[in-house]
PDB file of C-alpha atoms in Angstrom:
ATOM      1  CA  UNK A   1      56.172  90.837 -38.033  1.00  0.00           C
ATOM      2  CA  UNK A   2      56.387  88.038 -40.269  1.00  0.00           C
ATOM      3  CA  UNK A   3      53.749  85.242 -39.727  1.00  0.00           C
ATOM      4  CA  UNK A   4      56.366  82.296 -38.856  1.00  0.00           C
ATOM      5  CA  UNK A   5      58.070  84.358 -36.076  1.00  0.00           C
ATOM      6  CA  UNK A   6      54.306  85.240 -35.019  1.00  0.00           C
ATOM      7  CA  UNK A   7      53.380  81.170 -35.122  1.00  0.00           C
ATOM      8  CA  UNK A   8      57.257  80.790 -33.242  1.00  0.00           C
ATOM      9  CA  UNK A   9      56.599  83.024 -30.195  1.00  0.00           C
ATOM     10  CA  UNK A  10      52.818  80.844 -30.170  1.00  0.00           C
ATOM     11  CA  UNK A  11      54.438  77.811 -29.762  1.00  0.00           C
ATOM     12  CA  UNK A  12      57.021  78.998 -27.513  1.00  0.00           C
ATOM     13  CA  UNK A  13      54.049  80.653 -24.965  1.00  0.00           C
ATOM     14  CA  UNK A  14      52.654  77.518 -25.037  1.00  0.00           C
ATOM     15  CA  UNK A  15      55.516  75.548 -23.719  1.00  0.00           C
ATOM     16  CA  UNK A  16      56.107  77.852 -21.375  1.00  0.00           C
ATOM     17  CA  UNK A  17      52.221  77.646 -20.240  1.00  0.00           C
ATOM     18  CA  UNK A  18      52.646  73.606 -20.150  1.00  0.00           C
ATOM     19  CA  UNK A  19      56.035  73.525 -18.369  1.00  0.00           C
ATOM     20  CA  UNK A  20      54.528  75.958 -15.695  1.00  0.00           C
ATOM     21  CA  UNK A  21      51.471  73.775 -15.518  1.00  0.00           C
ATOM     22  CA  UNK A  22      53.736  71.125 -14.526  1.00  0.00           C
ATOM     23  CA  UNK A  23      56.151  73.511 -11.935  1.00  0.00           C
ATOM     24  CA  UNK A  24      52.092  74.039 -10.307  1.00  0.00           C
ATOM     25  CA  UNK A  25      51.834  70.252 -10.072  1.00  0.00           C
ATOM     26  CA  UNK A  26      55.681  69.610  -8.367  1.00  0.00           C
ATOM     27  CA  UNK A  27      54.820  72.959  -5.917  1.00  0.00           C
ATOM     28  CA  UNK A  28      51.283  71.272  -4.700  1.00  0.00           C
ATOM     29  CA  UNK A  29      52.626  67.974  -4.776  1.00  0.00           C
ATOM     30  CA  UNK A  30      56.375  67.902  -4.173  1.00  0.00           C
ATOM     31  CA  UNK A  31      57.450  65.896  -1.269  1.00  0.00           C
ATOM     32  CA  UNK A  32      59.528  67.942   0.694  1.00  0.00           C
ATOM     33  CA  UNK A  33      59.413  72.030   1.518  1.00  0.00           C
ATOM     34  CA  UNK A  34      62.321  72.406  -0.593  1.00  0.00           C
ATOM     35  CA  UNK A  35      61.180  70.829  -3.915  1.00  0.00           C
ATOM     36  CA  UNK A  36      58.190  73.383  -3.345  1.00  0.00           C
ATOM     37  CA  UNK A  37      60.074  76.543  -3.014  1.00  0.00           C
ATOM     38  CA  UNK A  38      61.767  75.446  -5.856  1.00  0.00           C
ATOM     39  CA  UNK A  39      58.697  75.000  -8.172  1.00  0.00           C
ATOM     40  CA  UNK A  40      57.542  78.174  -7.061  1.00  0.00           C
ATOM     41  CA  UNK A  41      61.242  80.076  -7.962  1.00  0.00           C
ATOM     42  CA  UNK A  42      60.456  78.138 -11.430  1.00  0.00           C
ATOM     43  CA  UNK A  43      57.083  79.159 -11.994  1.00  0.00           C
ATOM     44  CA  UNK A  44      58.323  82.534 -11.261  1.00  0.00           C
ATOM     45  CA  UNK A  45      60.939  82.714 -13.870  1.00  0.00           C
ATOM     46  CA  UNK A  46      58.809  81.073 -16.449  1.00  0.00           C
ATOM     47  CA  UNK A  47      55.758  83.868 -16.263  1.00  0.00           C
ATOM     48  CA  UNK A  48      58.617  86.271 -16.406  1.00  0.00           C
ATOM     49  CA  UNK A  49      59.914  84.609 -19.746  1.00  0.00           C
ATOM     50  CA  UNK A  50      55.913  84.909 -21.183  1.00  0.00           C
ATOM     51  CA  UNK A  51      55.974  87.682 -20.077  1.00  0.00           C
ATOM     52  CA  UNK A  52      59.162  88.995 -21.881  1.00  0.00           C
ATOM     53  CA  UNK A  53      57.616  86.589 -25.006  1.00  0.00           C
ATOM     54  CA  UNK A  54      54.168  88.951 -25.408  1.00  0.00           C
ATOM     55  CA  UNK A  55      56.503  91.544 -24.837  1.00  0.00           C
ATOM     56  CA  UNK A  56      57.939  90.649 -27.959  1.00  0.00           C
ATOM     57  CA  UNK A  57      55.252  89.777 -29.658  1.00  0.00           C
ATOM     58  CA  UNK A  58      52.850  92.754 -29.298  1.00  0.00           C
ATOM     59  CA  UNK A  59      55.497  95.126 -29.898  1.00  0.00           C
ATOM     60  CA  UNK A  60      54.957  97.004 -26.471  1.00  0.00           C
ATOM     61  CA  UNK A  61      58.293  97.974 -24.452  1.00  0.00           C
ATOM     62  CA  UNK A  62      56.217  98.971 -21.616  1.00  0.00           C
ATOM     63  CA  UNK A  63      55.026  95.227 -20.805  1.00  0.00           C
ATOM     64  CA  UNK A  64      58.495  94.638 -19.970  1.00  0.00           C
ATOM     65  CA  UNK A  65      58.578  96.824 -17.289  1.00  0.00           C
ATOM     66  CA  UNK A  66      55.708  94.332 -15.778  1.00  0.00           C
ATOM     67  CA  UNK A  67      58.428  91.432 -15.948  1.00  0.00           C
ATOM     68  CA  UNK A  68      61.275  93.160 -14.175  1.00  0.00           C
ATOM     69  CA  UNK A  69      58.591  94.023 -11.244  1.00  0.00           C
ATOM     70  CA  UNK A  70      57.733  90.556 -11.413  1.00  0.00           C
ATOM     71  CA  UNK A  71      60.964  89.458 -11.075  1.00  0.00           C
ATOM     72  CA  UNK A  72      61.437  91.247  -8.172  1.00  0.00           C
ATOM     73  CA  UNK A  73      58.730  90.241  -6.101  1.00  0.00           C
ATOM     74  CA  UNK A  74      59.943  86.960  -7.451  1.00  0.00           C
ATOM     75  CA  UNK A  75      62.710  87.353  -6.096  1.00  0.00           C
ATOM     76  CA  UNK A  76      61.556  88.359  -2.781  1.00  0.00           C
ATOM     77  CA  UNK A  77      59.097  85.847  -2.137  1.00  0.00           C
ATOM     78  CA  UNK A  78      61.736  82.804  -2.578  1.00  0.00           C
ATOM     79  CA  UNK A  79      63.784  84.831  -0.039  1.00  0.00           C
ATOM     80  CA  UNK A  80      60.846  85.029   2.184  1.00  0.00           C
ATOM     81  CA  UNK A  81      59.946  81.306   1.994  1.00  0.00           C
ATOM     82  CA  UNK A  82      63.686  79.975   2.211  1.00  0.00           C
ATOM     83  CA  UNK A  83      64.191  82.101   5.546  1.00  0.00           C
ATOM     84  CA  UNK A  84      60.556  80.461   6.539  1.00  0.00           C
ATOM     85  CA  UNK A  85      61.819  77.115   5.479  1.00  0.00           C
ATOM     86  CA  UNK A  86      65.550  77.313   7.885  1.00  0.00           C
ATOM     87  CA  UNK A  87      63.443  78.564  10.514  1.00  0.00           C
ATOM     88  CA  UNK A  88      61.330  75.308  10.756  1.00  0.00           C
ATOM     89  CA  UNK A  89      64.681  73.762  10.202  1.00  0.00           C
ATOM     90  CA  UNK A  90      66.083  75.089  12.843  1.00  0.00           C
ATOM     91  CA  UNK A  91      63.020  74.602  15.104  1.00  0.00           C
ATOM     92  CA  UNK A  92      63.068  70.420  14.152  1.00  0.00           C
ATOM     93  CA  UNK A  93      66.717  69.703  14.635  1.00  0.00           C
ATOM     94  CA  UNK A  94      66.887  71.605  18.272  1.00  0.00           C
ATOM     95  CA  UNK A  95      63.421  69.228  19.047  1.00  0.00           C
ATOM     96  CA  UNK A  96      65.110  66.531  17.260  1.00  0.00           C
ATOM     97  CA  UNK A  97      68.108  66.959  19.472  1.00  0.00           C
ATOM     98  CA  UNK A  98      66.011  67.483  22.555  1.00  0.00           C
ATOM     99  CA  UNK A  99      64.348  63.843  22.075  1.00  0.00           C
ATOM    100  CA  UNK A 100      67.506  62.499  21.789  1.00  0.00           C
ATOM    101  CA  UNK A 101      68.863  64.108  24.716  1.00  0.00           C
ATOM    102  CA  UNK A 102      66.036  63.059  26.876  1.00  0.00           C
ATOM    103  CA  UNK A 103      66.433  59.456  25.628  1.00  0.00           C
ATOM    104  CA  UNK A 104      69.988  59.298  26.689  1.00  0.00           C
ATOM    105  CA  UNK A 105      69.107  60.628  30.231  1.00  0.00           C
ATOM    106  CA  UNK A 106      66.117  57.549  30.111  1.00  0.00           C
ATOM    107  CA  UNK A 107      68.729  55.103  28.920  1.00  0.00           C
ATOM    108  CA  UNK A 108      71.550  56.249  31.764  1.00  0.00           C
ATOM    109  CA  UNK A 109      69.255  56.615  34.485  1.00  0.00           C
ATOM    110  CA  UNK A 110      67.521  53.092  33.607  1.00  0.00           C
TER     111      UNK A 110
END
């Protein structure tokens, strides 16, 4: 492989490695649940693009392989974590609603 493409898939694993840096900071730190599971879908998909890069770049087929299995369990885990994520949602608004309903019967009965 010529040494420019070799310097080119360098630079590009090292964006990758600093944008993913940065999806780690928004998953630990992001405000809500949803900005989290989001990060975490994105740090998914950008391992699965080094991966593909090294694939590349060391010549191996077989490392590919690696990223599709990745991309399942990927795959599965946002899945996972979204149905975890309506579940609390769920679980809030119907004690949300509660409260309010008990306020109501506080406010008529007053």
């Amino acid at each position: 492989m010529n040494e420019g493409y070799r310097m080119f898939f360098l630079v590009c694993c090292v964006v990758l490695t600093v944008l993913l840096l940065l999806c780690l900071v928004r998953a630990i730190k992001g405000p809500r649940l949803a900005d989290r599971i989001i990060a975490t879908n994105m740090i998914g998909t950008v391992t699965i693009a080094i991966i593909a890069l090294l694939s590349v770049y060391l010549g191996e087929s077989a490392v590919l392989d690696i990223s599709l299995i990745y991309a399942v369990m990927s795959f599965v885990s946002v899945i996972v974590l979204s149905k975890i994520y309506m579940g609390r949602f769920v679980e809030w608004e119907s004690e949300r609603g509660a409260q309010e309903e008990e306020k109501e019967e506080q406010e008529h009965g007053a």
